[in-house]
């Protein structure tokens, strides 16, 4: 097996895929289309010793490329765009073009530790699309409800009627998305098994389980400290010299954290162990928000352990 020495940075925009290969310093550009992605795969095929292909999320324009690269069994790593920008500044790279960004991504992968994206099945990809659509619909429903609330009681015209019609359509489509989520879990035994494990914890329902499966595929594969940091519920030190700063959470995956926040509220009410944990924290003088974040972290650690213990691939190691 050749020693992995090459790092490939891929800057993805709506129209193009800009590629930089290190340490070869080779650059290339492909169209962000099915044909362009196929040409990218053909460009990478003869290369030996690829350690990582590094890219960043671009609002969905990266999905086609990621799916194709993973189908070709290539090691893809998706890194946080803000961290890459900070890395560029730390290296003194203040200019920003597509070609430079591709180089920065490759250099970041070469110098910094990056995690390879787990392989996704077609059902997993479909579930992620459904979860994204559910969030979009929920956002639009909130917007329409806010518009309806701001209407004066004496408003003339058909504005309110149109808002009600739009709300009815959005709510109906959101329910259809939930139904498709359930069907997706039924059609994929592995996803269905994981969802059952997640829903074994009070507070986790079908929608939250789908949010976690789509947004946190690493559940059950990492240790408790890693998974808490990945979601952004691990308290971070802020110490300097003799000064001991206040521990705070930062970063992480906000959609997953938001889903767990909504799940934590019923868990505190109906799960005896979670309720006792929360009550104990409050009794020791912890603010409500701090105690709630601790509950979210505890729930995440429990879910991670349950998925790990019910994962045949992990148990067979």
mmCIF file of C-alpha atoms in Angstrom:
data_model
loop_
_atom_site.group_PDB
_atom_site.id
_atom_site.type_symbol
_atom_site.label_atom_id
_atom_site.label_comp_id
_atom_site.label_asym_id
_atom_site.label_seq_id
_atom_site.Cartn_x
_atom_site.Cartn_y
_atom_site.Cartn_z
ATOM 1 C CA UNK A 1 0.000 0.000 0.000
ATOM 2 C CA UNK A 2 1.579 3.352 -1.009
ATOM 3 C CA UNK A 3 2.322 5.837 1.693
ATOM 4 C CA UNK A 4 -0.373 8.522 1.715
ATOM 5 C CA UNK A 5 1.330 11.801 0.905
ATOM 6 C CA UNK A 6 -1.007 13.760 -1.349
ATOM 7 C CA UNK A 7 -3.633 16.267 -0.262
ATOM 8 C CA UNK A 8 -6.275 17.600 -2.629
ATOM 9 C CA UNK A 9 -8.098 20.864 -1.953
ATOM 10 C CA UNK A 10 -11.368 21.383 -3.828
ATOM 11 C CA UNK A 11 -12.952 24.836 -3.790
ATOM 12 C CA UNK A 12 -16.577 24.474 -4.860
ATOM 13 C CA UNK A 13 -18.729 27.229 -6.293
ATOM 14 C CA UNK A 14 -22.004 27.183 -8.170
ATOM 15 C CA UNK A 15 -20.254 26.858 -11.537
ATOM 16 C CA UNK A 16 -16.783 25.412 -10.961
ATOM 17 C CA UNK A 17 -14.641 22.971 -9.000
ATOM 18 C CA UNK A 18 -11.151 24.416 -8.489
ATOM 19 C CA UNK A 19 -8.610 21.769 -7.511
ATOM 20 C CA UNK A 20 -5.146 22.063 -5.977
ATOM 21 C CA UNK A 21 -2.904 19.048 -5.462
ATOM 22 C CA UNK A 22 -0.132 19.188 -2.840
ATOM 23 C CA UNK A 23 2.796 18.730 -2.713
ATOM 24 C CA UNK A 24 2.698 18.486 -6.524
ATOM 25 C CA UNK A 25 1.431 22.103 -6.813
ATOM 26 C CA UNK A 26 -0.802 20.938 -9.662
ATOM 27 C CA UNK A 27 -3.997 22.901 -10.324
ATOM 28 C CA UNK A 28 -7.108 22.150 -12.365
ATOM 29 C CA UNK A 29 -10.633 23.426 -12.891
ATOM 30 C CA UNK A 30 -13.800 21.469 -13.718
ATOM 31 C CA UNK A 31 -17.421 22.442 -14.237
ATOM 32 C CA UNK A 32 -19.710 21.799 -11.273
ATOM 33 C CA UNK A 33 -21.890 19.446 -13.304
ATOM 34 C CA UNK A 34 -22.239 15.676 -13.547
ATOM 35 C CA UNK A 35 -19.816 15.701 -16.491
ATOM 36 C CA UNK A 36 -17.367 17.944 -14.638
ATOM 37 C CA UNK A 37 -17.425 15.744 -11.542
ATOM 38 C CA UNK A 38 -16.807 12.687 -13.734
ATOM 39 C CA UNK A 39 -13.795 14.489 -15.229
ATOM 40 C CA UNK A 40 -12.565 15.244 -11.699
ATOM 41 C CA UNK A 41 -12.794 11.545 -10.779
ATOM 42 C CA UNK A 42 -10.863 10.654 -13.958
ATOM 43 C CA UNK A 43 -8.211 13.259 -13.029
ATOM 44 C CA UNK A 44 -7.802 11.750 -9.550
ATOM 45 C CA UNK A 45 -7.943 8.081 -10.587
ATOM 46 C CA UNK A 46 -4.261 7.634 -11.567
ATOM 47 C CA UNK A 47 -2.957 9.512 -8.534
ATOM 48 C CA UNK A 48 -1.386 7.383 -5.806
ATOM 49 C CA UNK A 49 -1.214 8.075 -2.093
ATOM 50 C CA UNK A 50 -4.128 10.473 -1.647
ATOM 51 C CA UNK A 51 -4.488 11.061 2.095
ATOM 52 C CA UNK A 52 -7.404 13.494 1.996
ATOM 53 C CA UNK A 53 -9.647 15.419 -0.347
ATOM 54 C CA UNK A 54 -10.583 18.553 1.577
ATOM 55 C CA UNK A 55 -13.577 20.740 0.815
ATOM 56 C CA UNK A 56 -15.922 23.017 2.720
ATOM 57 C CA UNK A 57 -19.740 23.272 2.789
ATOM 58 C CA UNK A 58 -21.104 25.679 0.185
ATOM 59 C CA UNK A 59 -24.839 25.664 0.808
ATOM 60 C CA UNK A 60 -25.464 22.438 -1.092
ATOM 61 C CA UNK A 61 -23.311 22.986 -4.201
ATOM 62 C CA UNK A 62 -20.887 20.391 -2.809
ATOM 63 C CA UNK A 63 -23.374 17.501 -2.561
ATOM 64 C CA UNK A 64 -22.905 16.109 -6.062
ATOM 65 C CA UNK A 65 -19.115 16.164 -5.696
ATOM 66 C CA UNK A 66 -19.107 14.574 -2.233
ATOM 67 C CA UNK A 67 -21.436 11.759 -3.336
ATOM 68 C CA UNK A 68 -19.298 11.008 -6.407
ATOM 69 C CA UNK A 69 -16.015 11.073 -4.484
ATOM 70 C CA UNK A 70 -17.364 8.758 -1.798
ATOM 71 C CA UNK A 71 -18.781 6.413 -4.441
ATOM 72 C CA UNK A 72 -15.239 6.250 -5.857
ATOM 73 C CA UNK A 73 -14.000 5.215 -2.379
ATOM 74 C CA UNK A 74 -11.936 8.383 -1.939
ATOM 75 C CA UNK A 75 -11.204 9.852 1.539
ATOM 76 C CA UNK A 76 -13.292 13.029 1.686
ATOM 77 C CA UNK A 77 -13.048 15.504 4.573
ATOM 78 C CA UNK A 78 -15.433 18.445 4.952
ATOM 79 C CA UNK A 79 -13.986 21.271 7.064
ATOM 80 C CA UNK A 80 -15.561 24.318 8.667
ATOM 81 C CA UNK A 81 -15.355 27.337 6.349
ATOM 82 C CA UNK A 82 -14.685 29.770 9.200
ATOM 83 C CA UNK A 83 -11.797 27.684 10.504
ATOM 84 C CA UNK A 84 -10.259 27.489 7.033
ATOM 85 C CA UNK A 85 -10.438 31.270 6.724
ATOM 86 C CA UNK A 86 -8.741 31.659 10.118
ATOM 87 C CA UNK A 87 -6.078 29.156 9.019
ATOM 88 C CA UNK A 88 -5.443 31.232 5.875
ATOM 89 C CA UNK A 89 -5.034 34.432 7.898
ATOM 90 C CA UNK A 90 -2.702 32.671 10.340
ATOM 91 C CA UNK A 91 -0.547 31.649 7.368
ATOM 92 C CA UNK A 92 -0.488 35.256 6.122
ATOM 93 C CA UNK A 93 -2.719 34.484 3.133
ATOM 94 C CA UNK A 94 -5.077 37.468 2.980
ATOM 95 C CA UNK A 95 -5.906 37.320 -0.728
ATOM 96 C CA UNK A 96 -8.910 35.261 -1.733
ATOM 97 C CA UNK A 97 -9.622 33.693 -5.117
ATOM 98 C CA UNK A 98 -10.979 30.292 -6.094
ATOM 99 C CA UNK A 99 -7.470 29.065 -6.937
ATOM 100 C CA UNK A 100 -6.029 30.383 -3.672
ATOM 101 C CA UNK A 101 -8.914 28.872 -1.700
ATOM 102 C CA UNK A 102 -8.236 25.455 -3.238
ATOM 103 C CA UNK A 103 -4.576 25.754 -2.205
ATOM 104 C CA UNK A 104 -5.542 26.826 1.313
ATOM 105 C CA UNK A 105 -7.885 23.831 1.652
ATOM 106 C CA UNK A 106 -5.144 21.422 0.548
ATOM 107 C CA UNK A 107 -2.604 23.080 2.858
ATOM 108 C CA UNK A 108 -5.065 22.989 5.758
ATOM 109 C CA UNK A 109 -5.590 19.262 5.189
ATOM 110 C CA UNK A 110 -1.830 18.731 5.076
ATOM 111 C CA UNK A 111 -1.100 20.626 8.287
ATOM 112 C CA UNK A 112 -4.247 20.134 10.376
ATOM 113 C CA UNK A 113 -6.090 17.054 11.556
ATOM 114 C CA UNK A 114 -9.256 16.421 9.554
ATOM 115 C CA UNK A 115 -11.907 13.739 9.891
ATOM 116 C CA UNK A 116 -13.003 11.645 6.921
ATOM 117 C CA UNK A 117 -16.732 11.834 6.207
ATOM 118 C CA UNK A 118 -18.585 8.577 6.904
ATOM 119 C CA UNK A 119 -19.903 6.789 3.844
ATOM 120 C CA UNK A 120 -23.569 7.531 3.161
ATOM 121 C CA UNK A 121 -26.097 5.127 1.730
ATOM 122 C CA UNK A 122 -28.674 6.367 -0.772
ATOM 123 C CA UNK A 123 -31.292 6.267 2.000
ATOM 124 C CA UNK A 124 -29.029 8.284 4.288
ATOM 125 C CA UNK A 125 -28.651 10.923 1.585
ATOM 126 C CA UNK A 126 -32.418 10.919 1.035
ATOM 127 C CA UNK A 127 -33.015 11.354 4.768
ATOM 128 C CA UNK A 128 -30.649 14.330 4.875
ATOM 129 C CA UNK A 129 -32.582 15.945 2.015
ATOM 130 C CA UNK A 130 -35.862 15.377 3.857
ATOM 131 C CA UNK A 131 -34.507 16.880 7.078
ATOM 132 C CA UNK A 132 -33.265 19.919 5.146
ATOM 133 C CA UNK A 133 -36.678 20.337 3.526
ATOM 134 C CA UNK A 134 -38.415 20.001 6.901
ATOM 135 C CA UNK A 135 -36.288 22.833 8.306
ATOM 136 C CA UNK A 136 -36.966 25.013 5.267
ATOM 137 C CA UNK A 137 -40.718 24.476 5.578
ATOM 138 C CA UNK A 138 -40.656 25.145 9.320
ATOM 139 C CA UNK A 139 -38.826 28.420 8.697
ATOM 140 C CA UNK A 140 -41.367 29.479 6.067
ATOM 141 C CA UNK A 141 -44.267 28.556 8.380
ATOM 142 C CA UNK A 142 -42.846 30.765 11.123
ATOM 143 C CA UNK A 143 -42.473 33.627 8.627
ATOM 144 C CA UNK A 144 -46.090 33.309 7.465
ATOM 145 C CA UNK A 145 -47.382 33.127 11.043
ATOM 146 C CA UNK A 146 -45.448 36.280 11.883
ATOM 147 C CA UNK A 147 -46.965 38.053 8.887
ATOM 148 C CA UNK A 148 -50.437 36.929 9.933
ATOM 149 C CA UNK A 149 -49.881 38.174 13.481
ATOM 150 C CA UNK A 150 -48.842 41.617 12.263
ATOM 151 C CA UNK A 151 -51.997 42.137 10.237
ATOM 152 C CA UNK A 152 -54.361 44.670 11.783
ATOM 153 C CA UNK A 153 -57.829 43.421 12.631
ATOM 154 C CA UNK A 154 -59.279 45.958 10.242
ATOM 155 C CA UNK A 155 -57.058 45.052 7.289
ATOM 156 C CA UNK A 156 -58.929 45.064 4.018
ATOM 157 C CA UNK A 157 -58.270 42.878 1.022
ATOM 158 C CA UNK A 158 -57.319 39.255 0.658
ATOM 159 C CA UNK A 159 -53.906 39.334 2.347
ATOM 160 C CA UNK A 160 -54.992 37.292 5.342
ATOM 161 C CA UNK A 161 -56.776 34.788 3.142
ATOM 162 C CA UNK A 162 -53.659 34.320 1.021
ATOM 163 C CA UNK A 163 -51.522 33.852 4.134
ATOM 164 C CA UNK A 164 -53.913 31.211 5.453
ATOM 165 C CA UNK A 165 -53.803 29.402 2.113
ATOM 166 C CA UNK A 166 -50.018 29.465 2.082
ATOM 167 C CA UNK A 167 -49.873 28.246 5.677
ATOM 168 C CA UNK A 168 -52.220 25.380 4.885
ATOM 169 C CA UNK A 169 -50.062 24.299 1.951
ATOM 170 C CA UNK A 170 -46.797 24.539 3.934
ATOM 171 C CA UNK A 171 -48.161 22.600 6.911
ATOM 172 C CA UNK A 172 -49.536 19.891 4.611
ATOM 173 C CA UNK A 173 -46.216 19.553 2.792
ATOM 174 C CA UNK A 174 -44.282 19.430 6.069
ATOM 175 C CA UNK A 175 -46.453 16.533 7.226
ATOM 176 C CA UNK A 176 -45.773 14.803 3.896
ATOM 177 C CA UNK A 177 -42.045 15.221 4.590
ATOM 178 C CA UNK A 178 -42.482 13.591 8.019
ATOM 179 C CA UNK A 179 -44.336 10.692 6.377
ATOM 180 C CA UNK A 180 -41.480 10.279 3.902
ATOM 181 C CA UNK A 181 -38.996 10.295 6.798
ATOM 182 C CA UNK A 182 -40.858 7.394 8.398
ATOM 183 C CA UNK A 183 -40.954 5.548 5.068
ATOM 184 C CA UNK A 184 -37.211 6.131 4.623
ATOM 185 C CA UNK A 185 -36.532 4.515 7.993
ATOM 186 C CA UNK A 186 -38.782 1.562 7.143
ATOM 187 C CA UNK A 187 -37.024 1.048 3.806
ATOM 188 C CA UNK A 188 -33.529 0.974 5.358
ATOM 189 C CA UNK A 189 -33.113 -1.638 8.154
ATOM 190 C CA UNK A 190 -29.872 -0.048 9.386
ATOM 191 C CA UNK A 191 -31.356 3.442 9.657
ATOM 192 C CA UNK A 192 -34.503 1.998 11.213
ATOM 193 C CA UNK A 193 -32.452 0.143 13.838
ATOM 194 C CA UNK A 194 -30.531 3.291 14.737
ATOM 195 C CA UNK A 195 -33.736 5.310 14.961
ATOM 196 C CA UNK A 196 -35.241 2.744 17.354
ATOM 197 C CA UNK A 197 -32.146 3.004 19.560
ATOM 198 C CA UNK A 198 -32.353 6.794 19.583
ATOM 199 C CA UNK A 199 -36.089 6.790 20.358
ATOM 200 C CA UNK A 200 -35.496 4.496 23.339
ATOM 201 C CA UNK A 201 -34.526 7.648 25.273
ATOM 202 C CA UNK A 202 -37.470 9.702 26.513
ATOM 203 C CA UNK A 203 -37.776 12.994 24.667
ATOM 204 C CA UNK A 204 -36.498 11.611 21.355
ATOM 205 C CA UNK A 205 -39.271 11.151 18.805
ATOM 206 C CA UNK A 206 -39.283 10.322 15.116
ATOM 207 C CA UNK A 207 -38.368 13.802 13.912
ATOM 208 C CA UNK A 208 -35.554 14.303 16.427
ATOM 209 C CA UNK A 209 -34.174 10.844 15.624
ATOM 210 C CA UNK A 210 -34.140 11.772 11.926
ATOM 211 C CA UNK A 211 -32.439 15.103 12.693
ATOM 212 C CA UNK A 212 -29.715 13.251 14.623
ATOM 213 C CA UNK A 213 -29.231 10.540 11.994
ATOM 214 C CA UNK A 214 -28.929 13.166 9.259
ATOM 215 C CA UNK A 215 -26.870 15.752 11.131
ATOM 216 C CA UNK A 216 -24.707 13.572 13.366
ATOM 217 C CA UNK A 217 -23.706 10.373 11.498
ATOM 218 C CA UNK A 218 -20.701 10.024 13.844
ATOM 219 C CA UNK A 219 -22.990 8.993 16.733
ATOM 220 C CA UNK A 220 -21.804 5.677 18.114
ATOM 221 C CA UNK A 221 -18.394 5.940 16.443
ATOM 222 C CA UNK A 222 -16.627 8.506 18.674
ATOM 223 C CA UNK A 223 -15.948 8.737 22.398
ATOM 224 C CA UNK A 224 -18.064 10.955 24.646
ATOM 225 C CA UNK A 225 -15.614 13.878 24.697
ATOM 226 C CA UNK A 226 -15.294 13.913 20.906
ATOM 227 C CA UNK A 227 -19.029 13.720 20.262
ATOM 228 C CA UNK A 228 -19.789 16.494 22.778
ATOM 229 C CA UNK A 229 -17.199 18.778 21.198
ATOM 230 C CA UNK A 230 -18.466 18.006 17.695
ATOM 231 C CA UNK A 231 -21.990 19.107 18.623
ATOM 232 C CA UNK A 232 -20.721 22.104 20.582
ATOM 233 C CA UNK A 233 -21.887 21.221 24.107
ATOM 234 C CA UNK A 234 -18.470 20.610 25.656
ATOM 235 C CA UNK A 235 -17.405 23.367 28.112
ATOM 236 C CA UNK A 236 -14.206 25.016 26.909
ATOM 237 C CA UNK A 237 -11.496 26.339 29.210
ATOM 238 C CA UNK A 238 -10.617 30.038 29.181
ATOM 239 C CA UNK A 239 -7.614 30.225 31.498
ATOM 240 C CA UNK A 240 -4.512 32.401 31.423
ATOM 241 C CA UNK A 241 -1.840 32.414 34.122
ATOM 242 C CA UNK A 242 -3.518 32.566 37.519
ATOM 243 C CA UNK A 243 -6.821 33.631 35.966
ATOM 244 C CA UNK A 244 -9.500 30.975 35.645
ATOM 245 C CA UNK A 245 -12.110 32.047 33.132
ATOM 246 C CA UNK A 246 -15.706 30.963 32.911
ATOM 247 C CA UNK A 247 -16.257 27.719 31.011
ATOM 248 C CA UNK A 248 -18.469 28.205 27.949
ATOM 249 C CA UNK A 249 -19.634 26.227 24.944
ATOM 250 C CA UNK A 250 -18.780 27.383 21.427
ATOM 251 C CA UNK A 251 -18.972 26.202 17.831
ATOM 252 C CA UNK A 252 -20.360 22.815 16.938
ATOM 253 C CA UNK A 253 -23.400 21.821 14.899
ATOM 254 C CA UNK A 254 -26.221 24.156 15.765
ATOM 255 C CA UNK A 255 -29.051 22.210 14.028
ATOM 256 C CA UNK A 256 -28.200 19.110 16.081
ATOM 257 C CA UNK A 257 -27.921 21.179 19.251
ATOM 258 C CA UNK A 258 -31.296 22.813 18.571
ATOM 259 C CA UNK A 259 -32.939 19.413 18.045
ATOM 260 C CA UNK A 260 -31.523 18.135 21.328
ATOM 261 C CA UNK A 261 -32.635 21.308 23.105
ATOM 262 C CA UNK A 262 -36.261 20.628 22.132
ATOM 263 C CA UNK A 263 -35.842 16.986 23.181
ATOM 264 C CA UNK A 264 -34.307 17.910 26.541
ATOM 265 C CA UNK A 265 -37.420 19.727 27.773
ATOM 266 C CA UNK A 266 -39.735 16.660 27.740
ATOM 267 C CA UNK A 267 -36.846 14.448 28.904
ATOM 268 C CA UNK A 268 -36.502 16.563 32.055
ATOM 269 C CA UNK A 269 -40.228 16.112 32.718
ATOM 270 C CA UNK A 270 -40.636 12.412 31.965
ATOM 271 C CA UNK A 271 -37.259 10.673 32.395
ATOM 272 C CA UNK A 272 -36.541 10.110 36.113
ATOM 273 C CA UNK A 273 -32.748 9.962 35.696
ATOM 274 C CA UNK A 274 -32.595 13.097 33.526
ATOM 275 C CA UNK A 275 -34.985 14.916 35.853
ATOM 276 C CA UNK A 276 -32.873 14.016 38.910
ATOM 277 C CA UNK A 277 -29.726 15.162 37.115
ATOM 278 C CA UNK A 278 -31.276 18.509 36.171
ATOM 279 C CA UNK A 279 -32.752 19.029 39.662
ATOM 280 C CA UNK A 280 -29.378 18.285 41.232
ATOM 281 C CA UNK A 281 -27.650 20.885 39.062
ATOM 282 C CA UNK A 282 -30.282 23.507 39.842
ATOM 283 C CA UNK A 283 -30.044 22.668 43.554
ATOM 284 C CA UNK A 284 -26.307 23.342 43.431
ATOM 285 C CA UNK A 285 -26.988 26.838 42.115
ATOM 286 C CA UNK A 286 -26.387 26.263 38.405
ATOM 287 C CA UNK A 287 -28.324 28.697 36.165
ATOM 288 C CA UNK A 288 -31.166 27.176 34.197
ATOM 289 C CA UNK A 289 -29.424 27.534 30.837
ATOM 290 C CA UNK A 290 -26.206 25.945 32.134
ATOM 291 C CA UNK A 291 -28.174 23.035 33.610
ATOM 292 C CA UNK A 292 -30.081 22.591 30.338
ATOM 293 C CA UNK A 293 -26.853 22.454 28.299
ATOM 294 C CA UNK A 294 -25.545 19.851 30.762
ATOM 295 C CA UNK A 295 -28.726 17.815 30.182
ATOM 296 C CA UNK A 296 -28.223 18.048 26.420
ATOM 297 C CA UNK A 297 -24.638 16.854 26.833
ATOM 298 C CA UNK A 298 -25.750 13.957 29.044
ATOM 299 C CA UNK A 299 -28.454 12.929 26.560
ATOM 300 C CA UNK A 300 -25.942 13.055 23.719
ATOM 301 C CA UNK A 301 -23.478 10.882 25.638
ATOM 302 C CA UNK A 302 -26.238 8.365 26.456
ATOM 303 C CA UNK A 303 -27.354 8.208 22.826
ATOM 304 C CA UNK A 304 -23.753 7.831 21.658
ATOM 305 C CA UNK A 305 -23.186 4.940 24.071
ATOM 306 C CA UNK A 306 -26.434 3.190 23.119
ATOM 307 C CA UNK A 307 -25.665 3.382 19.415
ATOM 308 C CA UNK A 308 -22.117 2.166 20.044
ATOM 309 C CA UNK A 309 -23.350 -0.790 22.101
ATOM 310 C CA UNK A 310 -25.910 -1.678 19.411
ATOM 311 C CA UNK A 311 -23.502 -1.346 16.492
ATOM 312 C CA UNK A 312 -22.365 -4.787 15.253
ATOM 313 C CA UNK A 313 -19.471 -3.220 13.323
ATOM 314 C CA UNK A 314 -18.070 -1.698 16.538
ATOM 315 C CA UNK A 315 -18.729 -4.809 18.630
ATOM 316 C CA UNK A 316 -16.886 -7.021 16.122
ATOM 317 C CA UNK A 317 -13.663 -5.002 16.338
#
